[in-house]
PDB file of C-alpha atoms in Angstrom:
ATOM      1  CA  MET P  97       8.660  -5.782   9.177  1.00  0.00           C
ATOM      2  CA  THR P  98       9.904  -6.787   5.693  1.00  0.00           C
ATOM      3  CA  ARG P  99      10.736 -10.174   3.983  1.00  0.00           C
ATOM      4  CA  PRO P 100      14.925 -10.023   3.308  1.00  0.00           C
ATOM      5  CA  GLU P 101      14.159 -11.190  -0.422  1.00  0.00           C
ATOM      6  CA  ILE P 102      11.724  -7.028  -0.254  1.00  0.00           C
ATOM      7  CA  GLN P 103      14.332  -6.069   1.487  1.00  0.00           C
ATOM      8  CA  GLN P 104      17.335  -7.249  -0.804  1.00  0.00           C
ATOM      9  CA  LEU P 105      14.986  -5.918  -3.868  1.00  0.00           C
ATOM     10  CA  GLN P 106      14.632  -2.296  -2.417  1.00  0.00           C
ATOM     11  CA  ASP P 107      18.113  -1.923  -1.467  1.00  0.00           C
ATOM     12  CA  GLN P 108      19.400  -3.264  -4.906  1.00  0.00           C
ATOM     13  CA  GLN P 109      16.836  -0.762  -6.639  1.00  0.00           C
ATOM     14  CA  ALA P 110      17.617   2.078  -5.123  1.00  0.00           C
ATOM     15  CA  TYR P 111      21.550   1.340  -6.223  1.00  0.00           C
ATOM     16  CA  LEU P 112      19.780   1.360  -9.729  1.00  0.00           C
ATOM     17  CA  THR P 113      18.415   4.745  -8.983  1.00  0.00           C
ATOM     18  CA  ALA P 114      21.639   5.875  -7.156  1.00  0.00           C
ATOM     19  CA  ALA P 115      23.693   5.090 -10.417  1.00  0.00           C
ATOM     20  CA  VAL P 116      21.650   6.380 -12.954  1.00  0.00           C
ATOM     21  CA  ARG P 117      21.522   9.613 -11.477  1.00  0.00           C
ATOM     22  CA  ALA P 118      25.644   9.417 -10.779  1.00  0.00           C
ATOM     23  CA  LEU P 119      25.367   8.983 -15.261  1.00  0.00           C
ATOM     24  CA  LEU P 120      22.862  11.670 -15.528  1.00  0.00           C
ATOM     25  CA  GLU P 121      25.498  13.780 -13.624  1.00  0.00           C
ATOM     26  CA  GLY P 122      28.312  13.688 -15.755  1.00  0.00           C
ATOM     27  CA  GLN P 123      30.190  10.975 -12.293  1.00  0.00           C
ATOM     28  CA  TRP P 124      30.936   7.770 -14.404  1.00  0.00           C
ATOM     29  CA  CYS P 125      33.862   6.895 -13.478  1.00  0.00           C
ATOM     30  CA  GLY P 126      35.990   5.692 -10.518  1.00  0.00           C
ATOM     31  CA  GLY P 127      34.368   5.837  -6.466  1.00  0.00           C
ATOM     32  CA  PRO P 128      31.249   6.911  -5.503  1.00  0.00           C
ATOM     33  CA  PRO P 129      29.150   8.174  -5.939  1.00  0.00           C
ATOM     34  CA  SER P 130      29.447   7.323  -9.784  1.00  0.00           C
ATOM     35  CA  GLY P 131      27.809   5.149 -11.828  1.00  0.00           C
ATOM     36  CA  GLN P 132      30.208   2.406 -11.671  1.00  0.00           C
ATOM     37  CA  ALA P 133      30.510   2.223  -8.087  1.00  0.00           C
ATOM     38  CA  PHE P 134      26.854   2.031  -7.448  1.00  0.00           C
ATOM     39  CA  VAL P 135      27.271  -0.896 -10.602  1.00  0.00           C
ATOM     40  CA  GLY P 136      29.160  -2.261  -8.845  1.00  0.00           C
ATOM     41  CA  ALA P 137      27.706  -2.956  -5.023  1.00  0.00           C
ATOM     42  CA  LEU P 138      25.002  -3.433  -7.469  1.00  0.00           C
ATOM     43  CA  ASP P 139      27.197  -6.834  -8.377  1.00  0.00           C
ATOM     44  CA  PRO P 140      30.696  -7.208  -6.746  1.00  0.00           C
ATOM     45  CA  ASN P 141      31.825  -9.735  -9.154  1.00  0.00           C
ATOM     46  CA  LEU P 142      31.352  -7.228 -11.980  1.00  0.00           C
ATOM     47  CA  THR P 143      34.923  -6.212 -13.714  1.00  0.00           C
ATOM     48  CA  ILE P 144      33.725  -2.945 -15.530  1.00  0.00           C
ATOM     49  CA  ASP P 145      36.120  -1.280 -18.501  1.00  0.00           C
ATOM     50  CA  CYS P 146      35.134   2.076 -17.248  1.00  0.00           C
ATOM     51  CA  ARG P 147      34.938   4.271 -19.945  1.00  0.00           C
ATOM     52  CA  GLU P 148      34.037   8.199 -19.739  1.00  0.00           C
ATOM     53  CA  PRO P 149      32.373   9.761 -22.013  1.00  0.00           C
ATOM     54  CA  ILE P 150      32.449  13.787 -23.219  1.00  0.00           C
ATOM     55  CA  LEU P 151      30.227  15.130 -21.395  1.00  0.00           C
ATOM     56  CA  GLU P 152      28.479  19.090 -21.912  1.00  0.00           C
ATOM     57  CA  SER P 153      30.801  20.495 -19.616  1.00  0.00           C
ATOM     58  CA  GLU P 154      33.702  19.946 -21.110  1.00  0.00           C
ATOM     59  CA  THR P 155      33.012  20.477 -24.315  1.00  0.00           C
ATOM     60  CA  PRO P 156      34.542  23.989 -25.821  1.00  0.00           C
ATOM     61  CA  PRO P 157      32.594  26.542 -26.658  1.00  0.00           C
ATOM     62  CA  GLU P 158      31.093  26.865 -30.837  1.00  0.00           C
ATOM     63  CA  ILE P 159      33.014  28.877 -31.640  1.00  0.00           C
ATOM     64  CA  ASN P 160      31.208  32.025 -33.611  1.00  0.00           C
ATOM     65  CA  TYR P 161      33.156  32.478 -37.464  1.00  0.00           C
ATOM     66  CA  PRO P 162      32.640  36.124 -39.137  1.00  0.00           C
ATOM     67  CA  ASP P 163      31.354  36.682 -41.893  1.00  0.00           C
ATOM     68  CA  PRO P 164      35.167  37.206 -44.294  1.00  0.00           C
ATOM     69  CA  ASN P 165      33.530  39.279 -47.109  1.00  0.00           C
ATOM     70  CA  GLU P 166      31.657  41.807 -45.049  1.00  0.00           C
ATOM     71  CA  SER P 167      32.356  45.288 -47.044  1.00  0.00           C
ATOM     72  CA  MET P 168      34.581  46.996 -46.942  1.00  0.00           C
ATOM     73  CA  PRO P 169      34.144  50.843 -47.971  1.00  0.00           C
ATOM     74  CA  GLY P 170      36.826  53.694 -47.889  1.00  0.00           C
ATOM     75  CA  GLN P 171      37.047  55.620 -45.436  1.00  0.00           C
ATOM     76  CA  LEU P 172      36.034  59.614 -45.777  1.00  0.00           C
ATOM     77  CA  TYR P 173      39.278  61.082 -43.323  1.00  0.00           C
ATOM     78  CA  SER P 174      42.776  60.013 -42.797  1.00  0.00           C
ATOM     79  CA  TRP P 175      43.040  59.434 -39.260  1.00  0.00           C
ATOM     80  CA  THR P 176      40.272  57.388 -38.983  1.00  0.00           C
ATOM     81  CA  CYS P 177      40.772  53.542 -40.832  1.00  0.00           C
ATOM     82  CA  SER P 178      41.578  52.400 -36.658  1.00  0.00           C
ATOM     83  CA  ALA P 179      37.158  52.715 -36.262  1.00  0.00           C
ATOM     84  CA  CYS P 180      37.374  51.605 -39.564  1.00  0.00           C
ATOM     85  CA  ALA P 181      39.147  48.028 -39.005  1.00  0.00           C
ATOM     86  CA  CYS P 182      37.207  47.853 -35.829  1.00  0.00           C
ATOM     87  CA  ASP P 183      33.892  49.036 -37.366  1.00  0.00           C
ATOM     88  CA  TRP P 184      34.475  45.978 -39.646  1.00  0.00           C
ATOM     89  CA  LEU P 185      35.270  43.415 -37.504  1.00  0.00           C
ATOM     90  CA  MET P 186      32.181  43.891 -35.918  1.00  0.00           C
ATOM     91  CA  ARG P 187      30.404  44.332 -38.820  1.00  0.00           C
ATOM     92  CA  ALA P 188      31.558  40.803 -39.844  1.00  0.00           C
ATOM     93  CA  TYR P 189      30.169  39.507 -37.036  1.00  0.00           C
ATOM     94  CA  GLY P 190      27.108  40.349 -37.380  1.00  0.00           C
ATOM     95  CA  LYS P 191      27.306  43.794 -33.997  1.00  0.00           C
ATOM     96  CA  GLY P 192      28.110  46.915 -36.120  1.00  0.00           C
ATOM     97  CA  PHE P 193      26.586  49.542 -34.018  1.00  0.00           C
ATOM     98  CA  ASN P 194      24.146  50.019 -37.393  1.00  0.00           C
ATOM     99  CA  PRO P 195      24.576  47.316 -40.351  1.00  0.00           C
ATOM    100  CA  ALA P 196      22.144  49.408 -41.812  1.00  0.00           C
ATOM    101  CA  ASP P 197      25.215  52.561 -42.508  1.00  0.00           C
ATOM    102  CA  ILE P 198      28.466  52.148 -42.368  1.00  0.00           C
ATOM    103  CA  TYR P 199      29.450  55.238 -42.354  1.00  0.00           C
ATOM    104  CA  ASN P 200      27.198  55.948 -39.481  1.00  0.00           C
ATOM    105  CA  SER P 201      28.069  53.121 -37.790  1.00  0.00           C
ATOM    106  CA  ARG P 202      32.295  54.246 -38.259  1.00  0.00           C
ATOM    107  CA  GLU P 203      30.979  56.810 -37.006  1.00  0.00           C
ATOM    108  CA  GLN P 204      30.077  55.647 -33.389  1.00  0.00           C
ATOM    109  CA  THR P 205      32.534  54.008 -33.169  1.00  0.00           C
ATOM    110  CA  VAL P 206      35.126  56.486 -33.933  1.00  0.00           C
ATOM    111  CA  TYR P 207      33.094  57.720 -30.389  1.00  0.00           C
ATOM    112  CA  ALA P 208      32.992  54.310 -28.781  1.00  0.00           C
ATOM    113  CA  ILE P 209      37.081  54.156 -29.257  1.00  0.00           C
ATOM    114  CA  GLY P 210      36.630  57.984 -27.295  1.00  0.00           C
ATOM    115  CA  TYR P 211      36.939  61.432 -29.850  1.00  0.00           C
ATOM    116  CA  PRO P 212      38.770  62.721 -28.723  1.00  0.00           C
ATOM    117  CA  ASN P 213      41.187  61.667 -26.067  1.00  0.00           C
ATOM    118  CA  ASN P 214      41.463  58.143 -28.079  1.00  0.00           C
ATOM    119  CA  ILE P 215      41.004  58.930 -31.015  1.00  0.00           C
ATOM    120  CA  ASN P 216      41.588  62.383 -32.927  1.00  0.00           C
ATOM    121  CA  SER P 217      43.059  63.954 -36.687  1.00  0.00           C
ATOM    122  CA  SER P 218      45.748  64.734 -35.159  1.00  0.00           C
ATOM    123  CA  TYR P 219      47.311  61.690 -34.463  1.00  0.00           C
ATOM    124  CA  GLY P 220      44.993  59.116 -35.438  1.00  0.00           C
ATOM    125  CA  LEU P 221      44.985  55.623 -32.915  1.00  0.00           C
ATOM    126  CA  MET P 222      46.655  57.407 -30.089  1.00  0.00           C
ATOM    127  CA  ASP P 223      46.814  53.629 -28.694  1.00  0.00           C
ATOM    128  CA  GLY P 224      48.525  52.220 -31.399  1.00  0.00           C
ATOM    129  CA  SER P 225      48.571  48.734 -29.721  1.00  0.00           C
ATOM    130  CA  GLY P 226      44.777  48.302 -30.265  1.00  0.00           C
ATOM    131  CA  SER P 227      43.647  48.020 -26.421  1.00  0.00           C
ATOM    132  CA  GLN P 228      40.798  50.230 -26.785  1.00  0.00           C
ATOM    133  CA  LEU P 229      39.866  48.987 -30.014  1.00  0.00           C
ATOM    134  CA  GLN P 230      39.878  45.517 -27.627  1.00  0.00           C
ATOM    135  CA  ARG P 231      37.612  47.111 -25.230  1.00  0.00           C
ATOM    136  CA  VAL P 232      34.989  48.779 -26.954  1.00  0.00           C
ATOM    137  CA  LEU P 233      35.112  45.308 -29.266  1.00  0.00           C
ATOM    138  CA  GLY P 234      34.864  43.893 -25.657  1.00  0.00           C
ATOM    139  CA  ASP P 235      31.950  45.789 -25.103  1.00  0.00           C
ATOM    140  CA  VAL P 236      29.288  44.549 -27.501  1.00  0.00           C
ATOM    141  CA  GLY P 237      30.778  40.732 -26.631  1.00  0.00           C
ATOM    142  CA  ILE P 238      33.544  40.142 -29.333  1.00  0.00           C
ATOM    143  CA  GLN P 239      36.609  38.787 -27.104  1.00  0.00           C
ATOM    144  CA  THR P 240      40.792  39.703 -28.369  1.00  0.00           C
ATOM    145  CA  ALA P 241      43.608  39.854 -27.663  1.00  0.00           C
ATOM    146  CA  GLN P 242      46.324  41.288 -28.671  1.00  0.00           C
ATOM    147  CA  ALA P 243      49.545  40.676 -29.556  1.00  0.00           C
ATOM    148  CA  TRP P 244      52.822  41.169 -31.646  1.00  0.00           C
ATOM    149  CA  LEU P 245      52.742  38.359 -34.362  1.00  0.00           C
ATOM    150  CA  THR P 246      54.449  38.182 -37.249  1.00  0.00           C
ATOM    151  CA  PHE P 247      53.853  37.274 -41.087  1.00  0.00           C
ATOM    152  CA  ASP P 248      53.343  33.404 -40.325  1.00  0.00           C
ATOM    153  CA  GLN P 249      51.740  33.811 -36.889  1.00  0.00           C
ATOM    154  CA  VAL P 250      49.195  36.313 -38.642  1.00  0.00           C
ATOM    155  CA  TYR P 251      48.501  33.823 -41.840  1.00  0.00           C
ATOM    156  CA  ALA P 252      47.894  30.355 -38.929  1.00  0.00           C
ATOM    157  CA  ILE P 253      45.774  31.964 -37.139  1.00  0.00           C
ATOM    158  CA  ALA P 254      43.729  33.705 -40.364  1.00  0.00           C
ATOM    159  CA  ALA P 255      44.043  30.382 -41.946  1.00  0.00           C
ATOM    160  CA  GLN P 256      41.811  28.782 -39.648  1.00  0.00           C
ATOM    161  CA  GLY P 257      38.959  31.709 -40.611  1.00  0.00           C
ATOM    162  CA  ARG P 258      39.785  33.707 -37.093  1.00  0.00           C
ATOM    163  CA  ALA P 259      40.221  37.325 -37.971  1.00  0.00           C
ATOM    164  CA  GLY P 260      41.145  40.182 -36.560  1.00  0.00           C
ATOM    165  CA  CYS P 261      42.268  43.408 -37.235  1.00  0.00           C
ATOM    166  CA  MET P 262      46.599  44.775 -37.351  1.00  0.00           C
ATOM    167  CA  SER P 263      48.352  47.727 -37.485  1.00  0.00           C
ATOM    168  CA  GLY P 264      52.001  48.357 -39.278  1.00  0.00           C
ATOM    169  CA  GLY P 265      54.198  50.575 -37.481  1.00  0.00           C
ATOM    170  CA  ALA P 266      56.038  50.928 -40.929  1.00  0.00           C
ATOM    171  CA  TRP P 267      52.673  51.948 -42.433  1.00  0.00           C
ATOM    172  CA  TYR P 268      51.090  53.558 -39.899  1.00  0.00           C
ATOM    173  CA  HIS P 269      47.834  52.158 -40.829  1.00  0.00           C
ATOM    174  CA  TRP P 270      44.456  49.317 -39.366  1.00  0.00           C
ATOM    175  CA  CYS P 271      42.978  46.542 -42.153  1.00  0.00           C
ATOM    176  CA  GLY P 272      40.911  43.894 -40.457  1.00  0.00           C
ATOM    177  CA  ILE P 273      41.955  40.468 -40.838  1.00  0.00           C
ATOM    178  CA  ARG P 274      39.621  38.631 -43.668  1.00  0.00           C
ATOM    179  CA  GLY P 275      42.120  34.950 -44.007  1.00  0.00           C
ATOM    180  CA  VAL P 276      43.994  33.877 -46.523  1.00  0.00           C
ATOM    181  CA  ASP P 277      44.452  33.942 -50.484  1.00  0.00           C
ATOM    182  CA  GLY P 278      46.599  32.338 -51.613  1.00  0.00           C
ATOM    183  CA  ASP P 279      49.763  32.290 -49.768  1.00  0.00           C
ATOM    184  CA  THR P 280      49.107  36.160 -49.045  1.00  0.00           C
ATOM    185  CA  ILE P 281      46.780  37.199 -45.216  1.00  0.00           C
ATOM    186  CA  TRP P 282      43.637  38.698 -47.042  1.00  0.00           C
ATOM    187  CA  ILE P 283      43.119  42.543 -45.939  1.00  0.00           C
ATOM    188  CA  ALA P 284      40.258  44.301 -45.719  1.00  0.00           C
ATOM    189  CA  ASN P 285      41.855  47.358 -46.127  1.00  0.00           C
ATOM    190  CA  SER P 286      39.685  50.626 -45.898  1.00  0.00           C
ATOM    191  CA  ALA P 287      42.783  52.435 -48.464  1.00  0.00           C
ATOM    192  CA  PRO P 288      43.301  50.526 -50.606  1.00  0.00           C
ATOM    193  CA  GLY P 289      46.476  51.338 -52.953  1.00  0.00           C
ATOM    194  CA  TYR P 290      47.799  53.060 -48.984  1.00  0.00           C
ATOM    195  CA  MET P 291      51.602  52.051 -49.425  1.00  0.00           C
ATOM    196  CA  SER P 292      51.075  49.356 -52.384  1.00  0.00           C
ATOM    197  CA  VAL P 293      49.048  47.767 -50.166  1.00  0.00           C
ATOM    198  CA  TRP P 294      45.827  46.900 -51.571  1.00  0.00           C
ATOM    199  CA  ASN P 295      43.512  43.478 -50.402  1.00  0.00           C
ATOM    200  CA  ASN P 296      46.805  41.202 -50.188  1.00  0.00           C
ATOM    201  CA  LEU P 297      49.362  41.776 -47.912  1.00  0.00           C
ATOM    202  CA  ASN P 298      51.699  39.121 -48.393  1.00  0.00           C
ATOM    203  CA  ARG P 299      55.339  38.452 -46.720  1.00  0.00           C
ATOM    204  CA  THR P 300      57.617  40.454 -48.183  1.00  0.00           C
ATOM    205  CA  ASP P 301      55.593  43.325 -47.498  1.00  0.00           C
ATOM    206  CA  PHE P 302      54.292  42.233 -44.156  1.00  0.00           C
ATOM    207  CA  ASN P 303      58.006  42.219 -43.232  1.00  0.00           C
ATOM    208  CA  ARG P 304      58.418  46.454 -44.924  1.00  0.00           C
ATOM    209  CA  LEU P 305      55.129  47.726 -42.825  1.00  0.00           C
ATOM    210  CA  GLY P 306      55.639  45.712 -39.515  1.00  0.00           C
ATOM    211  CA  PRO P 307      56.131  45.222 -36.726  1.00  0.00           C
ATOM    212  CA  PHE P 308      52.621  44.314 -36.624  1.00  0.00           C
ATOM    213  CA  SER P 309      50.424  44.440 -33.849  1.00  0.00           C
ATOM    214  CA  CYS P 310      47.432  42.742 -33.571  1.00  0.00           C
ATOM    215  CA  VAL P 311      44.094  42.134 -32.260  1.00  0.00           C
ATOM    216  CA  ILE P 312      42.512  38.692 -32.664  1.00  0.00           C
ATOM    217  CA  VAL P 313      39.197  37.290 -32.058  1.00  0.00           C
ATOM    218  CA  THR P 314      38.698  34.962 -29.717  1.00  0.00           C
ATOM    219  CA  GLU P 315      35.694  34.259 -28.923  1.00  0.00           C
ATOM    220  CA  ALA P 316      32.586  35.893 -30.153  1.00  0.00           C
TER     221      ALA P 316
ATOM    222  CA  MET B  17       2.075 -13.083   0.833  1.00  0.00           C
ATOM    223  CA  ASP B  18      -0.056 -10.352   2.191  1.00  0.00           C
ATOM    224  CA  GLU B  19      -1.204  -6.790   1.207  1.00  0.00           C
ATOM    225  CA  GLN B  20       2.115  -5.398   2.351  1.00  0.00           C
ATOM    226  CA  GLU B  21       3.872  -7.424   0.638  1.00  0.00           C
ATOM    227  CA  GLN B  22       2.007  -7.588  -2.540  1.00  0.00           C
ATOM    228  CA  ALA B  23       2.426  -3.503  -2.525  1.00  0.00           C
ATOM    229  CA  GLN B  24       5.840  -3.795  -2.240  1.00  0.00           C
ATOM    230  CA  ILE B  25       6.365  -6.001  -4.711  1.00  0.00           C
ATOM    231  CA  THR B  26       3.760  -3.306  -7.102  1.00  0.00           C
ATOM    232  CA  GLN B  27       6.466  -0.603  -5.728  1.00  0.00           C
ATOM    233  CA  LEU B  28       8.890  -2.353  -6.803  1.00  0.00           C
ATOM    234  CA  GLN B  29       7.216  -3.081 -10.320  1.00  0.00           C
ATOM    235  CA  GLN B  30       6.976   0.151 -10.950  1.00  0.00           C
ATOM    236  CA  GLN B  31       9.736   1.319  -9.980  1.00  0.00           C
ATOM    237  CA  GLN B  32      12.253  -1.387 -12.172  1.00  0.00           C
ATOM    238  CA  MET B  33       9.742  -0.181 -15.078  1.00  0.00           C
ATOM    239  CA  MET B  34      10.709   3.705 -14.634  1.00  0.00           C
ATOM    240  CA  LEU B  35      14.628   2.293 -14.213  1.00  0.00           C
ATOM    241  CA  THR B  36      14.372   0.255 -17.441  1.00  0.00           C
ATOM    242  CA  GLN B  37      12.703   3.342 -19.246  1.00  0.00           C
ATOM    243  CA  ALA B  38      15.447   5.085 -17.823  1.00  0.00           C
ATOM    244  CA  LEU B  39      18.253   3.533 -19.465  1.00  0.00           C
ATOM    245  CA  LYS B  40      16.289   3.482 -22.108  1.00  0.00           C
ATOM    246  CA  ALA B  41      16.407   7.738 -22.754  1.00  0.00           C
ATOM    247  CA  ALA B  42      20.389   7.217 -21.925  1.00  0.00           C
ATOM    248  CA  LEU B  43      20.629   4.967 -24.701  1.00  0.00           C
ATOM    249  CA  GLU B  44      18.844   7.469 -27.379  1.00  0.00           C
ATOM    250  CA  GLY B  45      20.361  10.030 -26.393  1.00  0.00           C
ATOM    251  CA  ARG B  46      17.705  11.747 -24.046  1.00  0.00           C
ATOM    252  CA  TRP B  47      18.928  13.275 -20.873  1.00  0.00           C
ATOM    253  CA  VAL B  48      17.681  15.758 -19.848  1.00  0.00           C
ATOM    254  CA  GLY B  49      14.621  18.429 -20.588  1.00  0.00           C
ATOM    255  CA  GLY B  50      11.255  16.572 -20.887  1.00  0.00           C
ATOM    256  CA  ALA B  51       9.542  13.333 -19.333  1.00  0.00           C
ATOM    257  CA  ASP B  52      11.091  11.001 -21.464  1.00  0.00           C
ATOM    258  CA  THR B  53      14.280  11.376 -20.392  1.00  0.00           C
ATOM    259  CA  VAL B  54      16.543  10.499 -17.967  1.00  0.00           C
ATOM    260  CA  GLU B  55      15.919  13.202 -16.143  1.00  0.00           C
ATOM    261  CA  GLY B  56      12.656  12.628 -16.137  1.00  0.00           C
ATOM    262  CA  TRP B  57      12.246   8.798 -14.893  1.00  0.00           C
ATOM    263  CA  LEU B  58      14.358   9.617 -12.887  1.00  0.00           C
ATOM    264  CA  LEU B  59      12.066  12.228 -10.624  1.00  0.00           C
ATOM    265  CA  ALA B  60       9.160  10.356 -11.613  1.00  0.00           C
ATOM    266  CA  ILE B  61      11.139   7.732  -9.242  1.00  0.00           C
ATOM    267  CA  ASP B  62      11.677   9.693  -6.522  1.00  0.00           C
ATOM    268  CA  PRO B  63      10.590  13.263  -6.559  1.00  0.00           C
ATOM    269  CA  GLY B  64      12.646  13.825  -3.610  1.00  0.00           C
ATOM    270  CA  LEU B  65      14.813  14.386  -6.245  1.00  0.00           C
ATOM    271  CA  THR B  66      13.600  17.550  -7.921  1.00  0.00           C
ATOM    272  CA  GLY B  67      15.521  20.176  -7.012  1.00  0.00           C
ATOM    273  CA  GLU B  68      18.294  18.689  -6.211  1.00  0.00           C
ATOM    274  CA  LEU B  69      19.480  16.855  -9.635  1.00  0.00           C
ATOM    275  CA  SER B  70      21.971  18.685 -11.489  1.00  0.00           C
ATOM    276  CA  PRO B  71      22.992  16.906 -14.517  1.00  0.00           C
ATOM    277  CA  ASP B  72      26.013  16.708 -17.092  1.00  0.00           C
ATOM    278  CA  PRO B  73      25.096  14.648 -19.724  1.00  0.00           C
ATOM    279  CA  PRO B  74      27.244  13.189 -22.324  1.00  0.00           C
ATOM    280  CA  SER B  75      28.054  15.318 -25.278  1.00  0.00           C
ATOM    281  CA  TYR B  76      26.866  14.350 -28.689  1.00  0.00           C
ATOM    282  CA  SER B  77      28.578  17.322 -31.588  1.00  0.00           C
TER     283      SER B  77
END
């Protein structure tokens, strides 16, 4: 037989334990089983101005920023610009096939894209939207989204430190997106000087060489 | 006070001590991953919770 006073203390202890468990499990406010509800059960006269914290499950994943200064040597073959851009993007995230040998890394990228069905010396990249590049990037853990973007849209994305690669329809050339430089988009260009574009793409060139299919990294 | 009541009060005192430590750990941001954490003290209070907890602590980043 337990005395009523002791029984009451045991019940209160159980409520306290339940309240602490609720907080640990991220259930802070509202009805049971929340911390607010159990504390309210301990003392119904309490007025609780409950405020929810941001929980670990609610925090967005950290953005893994690429190295915008990753090198981009000139391409050896005229049809490999897409592979060079894709390979550059993987290396910028530390996920290149062979970081010690860029040309070997590019060769592996060509085969990963799918030589000769998806990329070849006659046409370059067969699907100009970049779907095969997205697949290769996804296979190494770089998730991307594709869209046909304006200069202002690409500039805004690049200014946030998000990388990607893009191809201009009239340019017929793929490059990497390093960031921004003044009022231009700072690019990783494997064919510097081709159609008068080196390391920067300004608004005039963008409009002259577009439309641009852009493959932008969303998670890496 | 008989022996049973004394044992009950002793147990309540121990539980109160552990709850106090759990609340201290919460205030100091230690929720999971050790003995001196909210999770650790809860399991000490009620070992039956082992494997039953689904922690989702506040984010401090």
